Amino acid sequence: MKISVMEKTIDLIRERIRDGNARVVTAEEMPVIVEELGEEGALREIDVVTTGTFGAMCSSGAFLNFGHADPPIRMERVWLNDVEAYGGIAAVDAYIGATQKSATREAHYGGAHVMEDFVSGKTVELRALSTGTDCYPRRTITTELLLENLNEATMVNPRNGYQRYNAATNSTDRTLSTYMGMLLPNCGNITFSGSGLLNPITNDPEFRLIGGGVPAFLCGAPGMVIGQGTQHSPAGGFGTLMVTADMKKMSQDFLRAATMTGYGVTLYVGLGIPLPVLDLETVRSTAVRDEDITVDIIDYGIPSRDRPSLRKVSYADLKSGCVELNGEEIRTSPLSSYRRAREVAFTLKAWVEEGKLDLVLPTRKIDTTIKAHPMRETAQGPRVLDIMDRRVFSIGQDEEIRSAAQKLLKGETNHLPVIDSSGKLVGIVTTYDISKAVVNPGKANRVKDIMKKRVITTTMEEPVDIAVRKLEKHNISALPVVDRELRVIGMLTAMNLGKLFGGRWLK
Amino acid sequence: MKLIVTFSRKAGKKPIIAQVVRDTGVLINVERAQIDSSEGEALIDIPDEACTVVKEGLSRLGASVRVLEDIISLDESRCIDCGACISICPQEVFSFDENWKLVVNGERCVLCGRCIEICPQRALSQKEEV
């Protein structure tokens, strides 16, 4: 008669690892194992499940200690290869953040690159300034450092290992450059991130095994989960982790600086956590399949915090390379590397088998009930209605070009919205369009013959920053302000933006 | 296969591609073209077996022709197989193999340059012309 095992202790699993008898598998293998052996069979058979992910994790960085110079300096401002590190700690400590941009090389080099350069054995130039004190008289220092020259280089990433991440698309008619990569117009593609069934938290969504003190694989080094990450939102299915490891033990294979074009610098981090299979609940949670993990496809074309979801999809759908959206097949692509996520899980499996990591249960539990909330804003930023020009000069589309010229002169403006007989905005003419029509007199004699029909507009309620983005993106200097019926109720021109300076918005 | 055709327009606006289509009977697909008042460059796609006859035809009309082969170069030491290039490519040059390794099917490329611009690892570049 077979005795059914309903629970295993962590000590039993550690003993099996010590004896070389432990059976360790990756989370990718679990669904099939459970299918074959049943849940109880899998519990008896499998001791540890390893997880892994390899993707862009902006919220990453490292504490560095440089040792004392002679004469000593209390570094107040610190740069590493021209990337500023936070120096407001002690005399020779600094925190280098992954997304900090180089003062000289902007988008092409940043904190993430400094970290990768250190890890790959390159020299990094340290430059620091100080006001000088009696105990720290030195005011400047410039020196070349290798990672081995630092006392400590401890990676501490405030928010890594997102449980899952919403996919991205773009419904507008222009290309967007986002941290989710390039999003083509008219929902031309979908991008997503995360390794689905291999993701650490996805395999332990109740945080029964993942918590403070638990061992982890971080960028090729043995590390540790500190606790919940920032913006941790497990109640909505978006838990995060704060993790740490010694940078000196990391490998470039699992730590990569990256540039998201039009967005900036970020760090690709390899993260994995081994999960001891203690009970049936662990078996069930580690048998999660891509089909079970759903996310929203978010429209990044809407420039506000609460972007709309266009539909729900599973990681299985996303990984298939194609997702149906509004009756069309849209191609998908990941931004994180599933191949490297697998390598993380495999490396971790080998580590556990070799006894390189000591499996423990959390010494500090992670909250499973909280939800991250948005920022409390005590003052509203300027909106279009605060600075727009309320005098509106417009012209009918059937009027003569000559009258448009007269109106422009009278209004002392360069932009004239064109309306139809019902007062709706149908185009715009500028002094440039009229000059062109005068220089090249052709058949055109009515406003509608020369107007631009594709008008970029704004609304009264729109934040000025969003409107300014439109001006920049389209290389234009005015936006008609329209109401819901597309009637022009004002104009926002580059000149109105001057009101922002010296006004109450900058106080 | 794909050919890059460059021609000068100083001698006048000769419809050289149309001329070659008529002379050879080969159906030429123009995938990309940039033509200004003095010169032009077109990327054309033709059946492999028609290469010689089209090349000769175009050369005879004064255009210079070169074959476009695997023009996209992938730096394997930088590539992390993330796949960001896959969905933005209009020609479906990129895909994953069964092990989630990135595969580059360079002969489909029409040199739009999007992938070079967006690769997070800067692992893609245009091969130097030989």
XYZ file of C-alpha atoms in Angstrom:
637
model
C 0.000 0.000 0.000
C 1.290 3.430 -0.986
C 1.235 6.072 1.693
C 0.253 9.390 0.247
C 2.628 12.229 1.089
C 0.753 15.437 1.640
C 3.609 17.540 2.894
C 7.392 17.686 2.856
C 9.535 19.747 5.186
C 12.210 22.145 4.004
C 14.673 20.090 6.080
C 13.816 16.943 4.144
C 14.430 18.771 0.864
C 17.736 20.193 2.122
C 18.769 16.730 3.232
C 17.990 15.311 -0.214
C 20.070 18.101 -1.798
C 22.977 17.324 0.574
C 22.737 13.636 -0.265
C 22.593 14.359 -3.970
C 19.123 12.757 -4.223
C 17.050 15.851 -4.827
C 15.041 16.048 -8.019
C 15.194 19.595 -9.371
C 13.229 20.733 -12.446
C 12.444 24.038 -14.111
C 8.972 25.576 -13.962
C 8.624 24.910 -17.667
C 8.710 21.148 -17.055
C 6.155 21.142 -14.240
C 2.861 21.232 -16.182
C 3.806 18.019 -18.033
C 5.141 16.327 -14.893
C 1.925 17.011 -13.003
C -0.085 15.778 -15.957
C 1.898 12.519 -15.972
C 2.338 11.844 -12.261
C -0.678 13.592 -10.822
C -0.361 16.204 -8.092
C 0.554 13.759 -5.330
C 2.996 11.925 -7.550
C 4.663 15.218 -8.444
C 4.874 16.169 -4.771
C 6.603 12.863 -3.971
C 8.917 13.042 -6.958
C 9.912 16.712 -7.318
C 11.834 18.580 -4.613
C 12.664 21.940 -6.138
C 11.276 23.961 -9.073
C 13.475 26.686 -10.483
C 12.149 29.824 -12.173
C 13.752 32.492 -14.334
C 13.217 35.700 -16.218
C 15.462 37.961 -18.263
C 14.108 41.349 -19.170
C 14.376 45.109 -18.938
C 14.069 46.177 -15.321
C 14.556 49.924 -15.027
C 14.337 49.941 -11.252
C 17.834 48.566 -10.712
C 21.112 49.903 -9.403
C 24.043 49.314 -7.101
C 25.624 50.685 -3.955
C 29.334 51.235 -4.476
C 32.070 51.905 -1.944
C 35.276 53.281 -3.418
C 37.542 53.310 -0.338
C 39.202 56.468 0.955
C 41.589 58.626 -1.035
C 44.549 60.472 0.458
C 43.969 63.231 1.408
C 40.385 62.054 1.970
C 37.317 63.461 0.233
C 33.654 63.481 1.178
C 32.151 63.041 -2.257
C 29.085 65.191 -2.731
C 28.599 64.817 -6.427
C 29.824 61.676 -8.122
C 30.098 60.697 -11.783
C 31.071 57.328 -13.250
C 31.994 57.637 -16.921
C 30.053 60.922 -16.827
C 26.914 59.264 -15.452
C 25.887 60.866 -12.193
C 25.564 58.555 -9.207
C 23.752 59.534 -6.027
C 26.408 60.826 -3.615
C 24.199 61.883 -0.742
C 25.219 58.898 1.369
C 28.540 58.689 3.241
C 31.926 60.040 2.140
C 32.885 57.434 -0.442
C 29.590 55.625 -1.031
C 27.340 56.150 -4.031
C 24.297 54.574 -5.659
C 24.374 54.212 -9.411
C 20.893 53.908 -10.921
C 20.363 52.000 -14.173
C 18.372 54.654 -16.029
C 20.549 57.674 -15.207
C 21.730 59.183 -18.481
C 25.294 60.194 -19.241
C 25.885 63.937 -19.010
C 27.752 63.817 -22.306
C 26.439 60.811 -24.256
C 22.751 61.161 -23.377
C 20.652 58.257 -24.587
C 23.543 56.090 -25.719
C 25.140 55.526 -22.349
C 23.824 55.441 -18.822
C 23.963 53.871 -15.398
C 23.165 50.436 -16.832
C 26.201 50.719 -19.116
C 28.408 51.668 -16.180
C 27.261 48.502 -14.418
C 27.829 46.348 -17.482
C 31.282 47.886 -18.018
C 32.222 47.123 -14.418
C 30.938 43.537 -14.650
C 32.696 42.888 -17.965
C 36.054 43.983 -16.481
C 36.337 47.412 -18.111
C 37.835 50.491 -16.485
C 35.385 53.130 -15.302
C 36.362 56.722 -14.593
C 35.266 58.086 -11.219
C 34.988 61.841 -10.876
C 33.791 63.540 -7.700
C 33.403 66.998 -6.199
C 33.259 68.174 -2.620
C 33.133 71.457 -0.720
C 35.911 70.234 1.603
C 35.740 69.959 5.390
C 38.309 69.815 8.200
C 38.095 66.035 8.258
C 37.731 65.674 4.454
C 39.837 68.499 2.983
C 39.960 67.273 -0.598
C 37.698 68.949 -3.133
C 38.085 66.972 -6.341
C 39.139 63.548 -7.446
C 39.445 61.747 -10.779
C 40.547 58.151 -10.934
C 40.183 55.011 -13.039
C 38.608 52.011 -11.371
C 38.036 48.340 -12.053
C 35.274 46.486 -10.239
C 37.906 44.674 -8.190
C 39.206 48.041 -6.904
C 35.919 48.731 -5.133
C 35.375 47.527 -1.569
C 31.783 46.653 -2.296
C 29.545 46.775 -5.321
C 26.184 45.567 -4.087
C 23.326 45.494 -6.522
C 20.068 46.435 -4.827
C 17.135 46.573 -7.207
C 14.061 48.226 -5.723
C 11.592 46.708 -8.171
C 12.363 43.559 -10.162
C 10.605 40.410 -11.247
C 7.140 41.765 -12.059
C 4.655 38.925 -11.703
C 3.333 39.737 -15.184
C 3.248 42.817 -17.352
C 0.568 44.247 -19.591
C 1.200 44.076 -23.323
C 1.391 47.254 -25.382
C -0.038 48.556 -28.628
C -0.749 51.945 -30.180
C -4.047 53.012 -31.753
C -2.868 56.435 -32.932
C -1.736 57.212 -36.451
C 1.895 57.813 -35.601
C 4.744 55.628 -34.356
C 5.454 55.758 -30.619
C 8.800 55.161 -28.934
C 8.121 53.752 -25.480
C 9.747 51.663 -22.796
C 7.718 48.883 -24.388
C 9.723 49.378 -27.584
C 8.589 50.800 -30.914
C 4.817 50.737 -31.284
C 3.664 51.010 -34.877
C 0.650 53.165 -35.831
C -2.914 51.816 -36.032
C -2.153 48.896 -33.707
C 0.488 47.674 -36.161
C 2.193 45.516 -33.548
C 1.986 44.336 -29.954
C 4.920 44.093 -27.566
C 5.088 42.281 -24.246
C 7.508 41.453 -21.484
C 8.047 38.672 -18.969
C 8.648 34.964 -19.295
C 5.127 33.750 -18.475
C 5.173 30.310 -16.865
C 8.841 30.704 -15.874
C 8.320 33.992 -14.014
C 9.250 33.614 -10.320
C 6.180 35.188 -8.675
C 3.815 33.555 -11.169
C 4.892 30.228 -9.665
C 4.195 31.401 -6.124
C 1.466 34.057 -6.407
C 0.536 33.770 -2.736
C 4.138 34.420 -1.653
C 4.273 31.283 0.456
C 7.853 30.516 -0.579
C 9.181 33.813 -1.899
C 9.999 36.377 0.762
C 12.779 38.108 2.648
C 15.936 36.020 3.028
C 15.118 33.543 0.263
C 18.027 32.774 -2.105
C 17.912 34.036 -5.678
C 19.889 34.081 -8.901
C 20.621 37.699 -9.797
C 22.549 38.535 -12.971
C 24.619 35.375 -12.635
C 25.429 35.845 -8.939
C 23.933 34.042 -5.959
C 21.793 36.651 -4.256
C 18.769 37.108 -2.079
C 15.243 38.412 -2.027
C 15.084 41.358 0.369
C 11.304 41.532 0.418
C 8.500 43.086 -1.551
C 9.527 45.447 -4.302
C 8.376 49.016 -4.700
C 4.966 49.533 -6.324
C 4.191 45.969 -5.184
C 0.585 45.328 -6.119
C -0.153 41.630 -5.535
C -3.880 42.191 -5.043
C -4.119 43.129 -8.697
C -1.713 40.361 -9.767
C 1.297 42.660 -10.140
C 3.611 41.692 -7.290
C 7.245 42.817 -7.399
C 10.454 41.984 -5.548
C 13.384 43.850 -4.086
C 16.517 41.800 -4.647
C 20.242 42.015 -3.996
C 23.519 40.307 -4.909
C 27.233 40.989 -5.128
C 28.074 42.603 -8.469
C 31.572 41.175 -8.326
C 30.098 37.713 -8.888
C 27.848 38.732 -11.773
C 28.195 37.808 -15.429
C 27.622 39.901 -18.523
C 25.537 37.016 -19.893
C 22.817 37.900 -17.411
C 23.325 41.648 -17.019
C 22.977 43.837 -20.085
C 22.657 47.551 -20.584
C 20.101 48.478 -23.210
C 18.744 51.544 -24.940
C 15.070 51.793 -25.745
C 15.108 54.196 -28.676
C 13.274 57.408 -27.881
C 12.902 56.387 -24.239
C 16.294 55.926 -22.680
C 18.622 53.565 -20.915
C 17.549 50.480 -18.988
C 19.097 47.316 -17.601
C 18.289 43.755 -18.648
C 18.386 41.672 -15.498
C 18.412 37.892 -15.168
C 16.487 36.839 -12.078
C 15.487 33.388 -10.826
C 14.214 31.920 -7.584
C 14.236 28.257 -6.555
C 10.998 27.037 -5.012
C 11.036 24.068 -2.618
C 8.065 21.792 -3.321
C 6.561 21.485 0.141
C 2.942 20.613 -0.466
C 0.195 20.181 -3.028
C -0.372 23.894 -3.198
C 3.230 24.358 -4.355
C 2.710 21.630 -6.942
C -0.374 23.388 -8.262
C 1.157 26.853 -8.336
C 4.325 25.682 -10.079
C 2.283 23.781 -12.683
C 1.029 27.100 -14.018
C 0.841 27.264 -17.824
C 1.144 30.230 -20.183
C -2.549 29.762 -20.991
C -3.418 30.518 -17.354
C -1.610 33.857 -17.166
C -3.605 36.711 -18.623
C -2.716 40.342 -19.165
C -4.351 43.317 -20.848
C -3.249 44.817 -24.129
C -2.885 48.463 -23.247
C -3.223 51.310 -25.720
C -0.117 53.458 -25.233
C -1.589 55.944 -27.710
C -3.554 57.461 -24.816
C -1.140 59.760 -22.959
C -2.602 59.389 -19.493
C -1.990 57.127 -16.524
C -5.156 55.088 -16.909
C -4.710 53.813 -20.413
C -7.546 51.717 -21.789
C -7.287 47.958 -22.284
C -8.152 46.751 -25.767
C -8.528 43.089 -24.815
C -7.254 40.377 -22.507
C -4.724 37.837 -23.736
C -2.693 35.030 -22.231
C 1.071 34.624 -22.429
C 0.354 31.635 -24.677
C -1.371 33.991 -27.131
C 1.433 36.542 -26.902
C 4.176 33.937 -27.349
C 2.404 32.478 -30.403
C 3.627 35.491 -32.394
C 0.192 36.690 -33.436
C -2.861 38.014 -31.602
C -6.263 38.943 -32.975
C -7.298 42.520 -32.323
C -10.426 44.099 -33.813
C -10.688 41.282 -36.336
C -7.106 41.586 -37.510
C -4.100 39.373 -36.854
C -1.461 41.554 -35.212
C 2.133 40.408 -34.841
C 3.542 40.295 -31.321
C 7.074 40.404 -30.090
C 8.653 40.092 -26.696
C 11.126 42.574 -25.245
C 12.439 40.125 -22.684
C 14.434 37.071 -23.719
C 12.730 33.741 -23.144
C 15.879 31.931 -24.204
C 17.908 33.603 -21.465
C 15.071 33.166 -18.948
C 15.425 29.435 -19.581
C 19.186 29.694 -19.088
C 18.564 31.379 -15.741
C 16.241 28.547 -14.661
C 18.725 25.899 -15.887
C 21.696 27.538 -14.176
C 19.703 27.810 -10.994
C 18.768 24.137 -11.254
C 22.454 23.230 -11.452
C 23.236 25.490 -8.488
C 20.573 23.843 -6.345
C 21.771 20.367 -7.324
C 25.353 21.302 -6.479
C 24.273 22.729 -3.125
C 25.527 26.174 -4.105
C 22.419 27.775 -2.587
C 21.006 27.117 0.836
C 17.237 26.786 0.484
C 15.320 28.525 3.238
C 11.787 29.693 3.856
C 11.064 33.424 4.068
C 12.245 35.079 7.246
C 10.058 38.052 6.372
C 6.687 37.456 4.729
C 5.597 39.474 1.721
C 2.206 41.170 1.890
C -0.247 39.562 -0.536
C -3.154 41.930 -0.069
C -1.915 45.414 -0.884
C -2.436 47.368 -4.070
C -0.176 50.182 -5.280
C -2.012 53.486 -5.494
C -1.469 56.447 -7.781
C 0.326 59.611 -6.734
C -1.505 62.110 -4.575
C -1.281 65.372 -6.435
C -1.909 68.508 -4.440
C -1.611 70.937 -7.316
C -2.855 70.485 -10.835
C -0.382 71.313 -13.589
C -1.333 73.849 -16.242
C -4.014 72.865 -18.701
C -4.616 74.243 -22.178
C -7.530 76.420 -21.002
C -5.180 78.261 -18.631
C -2.987 79.654 -21.363
C -4.853 79.354 -24.670
C -5.719 82.307 -26.830
C -9.489 82.715 -26.665
C -9.744 85.042 -29.650
C -10.583 82.838 -32.567
C -10.186 83.918 -36.162
C -11.452 81.249 -38.495
C -12.419 81.112 -42.139
C -14.930 79.192 -44.202
C -13.532 76.591 -46.550
C -15.228 78.080 -49.602
C -13.878 81.569 -49.109
C -11.185 83.018 -51.320
C -7.528 82.727 -50.454
C -7.357 86.488 -50.467
C -9.808 86.791 -47.578
C -7.773 84.264 -45.641
C -4.746 86.519 -46.105
C -6.734 89.484 -44.850
C -7.913 87.589 -41.791
C -4.388 86.469 -40.955
C -3.187 90.059 -41.150
C -6.073 91.348 -39.075
C -5.644 88.715 -36.426
C -1.868 89.115 -36.403
C -1.593 85.375 -36.444
C 0.066 82.753 -38.602
C -2.573 80.065 -38.288
C -6.142 80.169 -39.451
C -8.507 77.290 -38.661
C -10.843 76.460 -41.551
C -14.461 75.554 -40.824
C -17.341 74.144 -42.834
C -20.830 75.637 -43.014
C -21.829 73.995 -39.727
C -18.853 75.528 -37.921
C -16.862 72.286 -37.686
C -13.075 72.338 -38.044
C -12.081 70.866 -41.401
C -8.589 72.221 -42.004
C -5.982 74.835 -41.264
C -4.100 77.381 -43.370
C -0.909 79.144 -42.412
C 0.802 82.237 -43.751
C 3.217 79.776 -45.377
C 0.396 78.053 -47.300
C -0.838 81.420 -48.530
C 2.618 82.636 -49.545
C 3.052 79.406 -51.475
C -0.273 79.915 -53.244
C 0.748 83.456 -54.184
C 4.176 82.452 -55.491
C 2.834 79.490 -57.475
C -0.527 80.700 -58.694
C -2.329 77.691 -60.061
C -5.910 76.657 -60.176
C -6.271 77.126 -56.449
C -8.342 80.103 -55.434
C -10.401 78.840 -52.528
C -9.227 78.161 -49.017
C -10.151 74.482 -49.250
C -7.768 74.074 -52.199
C -4.729 74.989 -50.160
C -5.626 74.064 -46.587
C -4.076 71.186 -44.676
C -6.856 68.740 -44.013
C -5.132 66.723 -41.325
C -5.299 69.050 -38.340
C -3.663 68.211 -35.034
C -5.888 69.568 -32.268
C -6.029 69.892 -28.507
C -8.822 70.326 -25.963
C -9.329 72.745 -23.064
C -8.825 70.081 -20.435
C -5.625 68.660 -21.922
C -2.482 69.149 -19.817
C -0.135 71.649 -21.460
C 2.704 69.096 -21.401
C 0.706 66.758 -23.648
C -0.109 69.605 -26.053
C 3.571 70.624 -26.120
C 4.499 67.022 -27.021
C 2.108 67.289 -29.990
C 3.741 70.541 -31.149
C 7.193 68.960 -30.903
C 6.272 65.637 -32.504
C 4.595 67.210 -35.515
C 6.996 70.113 -35.774
C 4.208 72.688 -35.733
C 3.665 75.872 -33.759
C -0.092 76.040 -33.159
C -2.961 73.777 -32.176
C -6.648 74.664 -32.575
C -8.490 74.002 -29.307
C -11.722 72.172 -30.114
C -14.813 71.110 -28.187
C -16.628 67.803 -28.566
C -18.431 68.965 -31.692
C -15.085 69.921 -33.269
C -15.881 73.614 -33.013
C -12.828 75.813 -32.546
C -12.939 77.548 -29.183
C -9.364 78.801 -28.980
C -5.830 78.482 -30.245
C -2.733 77.298 -28.463
C 0.390 78.703 -30.066
C 4.032 78.575 -29.136
C 3.571 82.196 -28.024
C 0.983 81.242 -25.369
C 3.537 78.940 -23.787
C 5.405 82.049 -22.700
C 2.650 82.542 -20.110
C 4.060 79.552 -18.263
C 7.220 81.456 -17.429
C 7.123 83.801 -14.512
C 3.525 82.834 -13.954
C 2.103 80.834 -11.109
C 2.948 77.512 -12.728
C 6.626 77.793 -12.074
C 6.374 78.913 -8.471
C 16.348 38.326 -55.239
C 16.821 41.972 -54.508
C 18.845 44.494 -56.479
C 19.804 48.054 -55.663
C 19.613 50.187 -58.784
C 21.217 53.627 -58.816
C 20.870 55.993 -61.719
C 21.589 59.558 -62.627
C 18.731 61.702 -63.863
C 20.940 64.347 -65.385
C 20.436 62.860 -68.815
C 16.688 63.255 -68.445
C 13.825 61.384 -66.905
C 14.221 58.066 -68.673
C 11.781 55.428 -67.440
C 14.531 52.831 -67.144
C 12.750 50.305 -64.962
C 9.673 50.359 -67.150
C 11.945 50.044 -70.169
C 13.601 46.935 -68.754
C 10.243 45.394 -67.872
C 9.134 45.878 -71.461
C 12.403 44.688 -73.010
C 12.840 41.607 -70.853
C 9.280 40.734 -69.936
C 10.427 40.260 -66.324
C 7.967 41.564 -63.732
C 9.919 43.892 -61.455
C 8.620 44.710 -58.013
C 9.819 48.094 -56.723
C 10.007 47.781 -52.938
C 11.557 51.101 -52.088
C 12.671 54.096 -54.113
C 14.159 57.467 -53.484
C 14.425 59.762 -56.433
C 15.303 63.432 -56.507
C 16.078 65.847 -59.303
C 19.610 64.607 -59.964
C 19.700 60.942 -59.031
C 17.673 58.010 -57.890
C 17.987 54.737 -56.045
C 15.504 51.923 -56.175
C 15.327 48.604 -54.410
C 13.750 46.050 -56.706
C 12.753 42.446 -56.294
C 12.959 40.014 -59.217
C 12.846 36.238 -59.734
C 16.335 34.727 -59.149
C 16.559 33.286 -62.672
C 15.989 36.726 -64.212
C 18.968 38.289 -62.454
C 21.407 38.352 -65.350
C 18.995 39.631 -67.942
C 17.636 42.392 -65.682
C 21.098 43.455 -64.559
C 22.290 43.665 -68.154
C 19.188 45.543 -69.205
C 19.539 48.137 -66.466
C 23.284 48.542 -67.004
C 22.758 49.117 -70.702
C 20.463 52.036 -69.818
C 23.182 53.586 -67.671
C 22.141 52.428 -64.204
C 24.511 50.753 -61.800
C 23.219 47.582 -60.226
C 24.300 45.545 -57.251
C 22.839 42.480 -55.661
C 21.564 42.884 -52.136
C 22.559 39.886 -50.079
C 22.077 39.402 -46.354
C 22.507 43.081 -45.863
C 21.539 43.003 -42.181
C 24.283 41.963 -39.840
C 23.622 40.588 -36.369
C 26.286 40.831 -33.689
C 25.731 37.511 -31.907
C 27.786 38.623 -28.922
C 25.372 41.512 -28.284
C 22.072 39.842 -29.255
C 20.148 38.494 -26.277
C 17.340 36.964 -28.370
C 14.745 39.323 -26.934
C 12.786 39.563 -30.174
C 12.035 43.293 -30.113
C 12.882 43.360 -33.840
C 10.303 40.750 -34.817
C 7.022 42.651 -34.857
C 8.338 45.955 -36.164
C 9.884 44.483 -39.332
C 7.638 45.024 -42.371
C 9.293 42.116 -44.202
C 9.201 39.463 -41.466
C 12.973 39.091 -41.589
C 13.165 37.992 -37.952
C 11.691 35.003 -36.164
C 12.452 32.555 -33.356
C 13.575 28.980 -33.842
C 12.127 26.245 -31.603
C 14.636 27.181 -28.883
C 13.670 30.855 -28.886
C 16.881 31.809 -30.633
C 16.556 34.716 -33.054
C 16.753 33.739 -36.720
C 17.543 36.369 -39.361
C 16.214 35.808 -42.852
C 18.280 38.552 -44.460
C 17.295 38.115 -48.095
C 13.823 39.491 -47.385
C 15.225 42.761 -46.033
C 14.382 45.984 -47.848
C 16.719 48.116 -45.724
C 14.055 50.191 -44.016
C 16.400 50.515 -41.046
C 13.758 50.209 -38.327
C 15.369 47.224 -36.589
C 18.776 48.910 -36.518
C 17.170 51.906 -34.869
C 15.241 50.034 -32.192
C 17.431 47.070 -31.203
C 17.806 47.540 -27.413
C 21.275 45.958 -27.554
C 22.418 47.789 -30.687
C 23.219 44.360 -32.107
C 21.945 45.010 -35.642
C 23.750 46.971 -38.313
C 23.871 47.328 -42.041
C 26.686 45.321 -43.558
C 29.436 47.385 -45.079
C 29.167 47.373 -48.832
C 31.784 45.309 -50.548
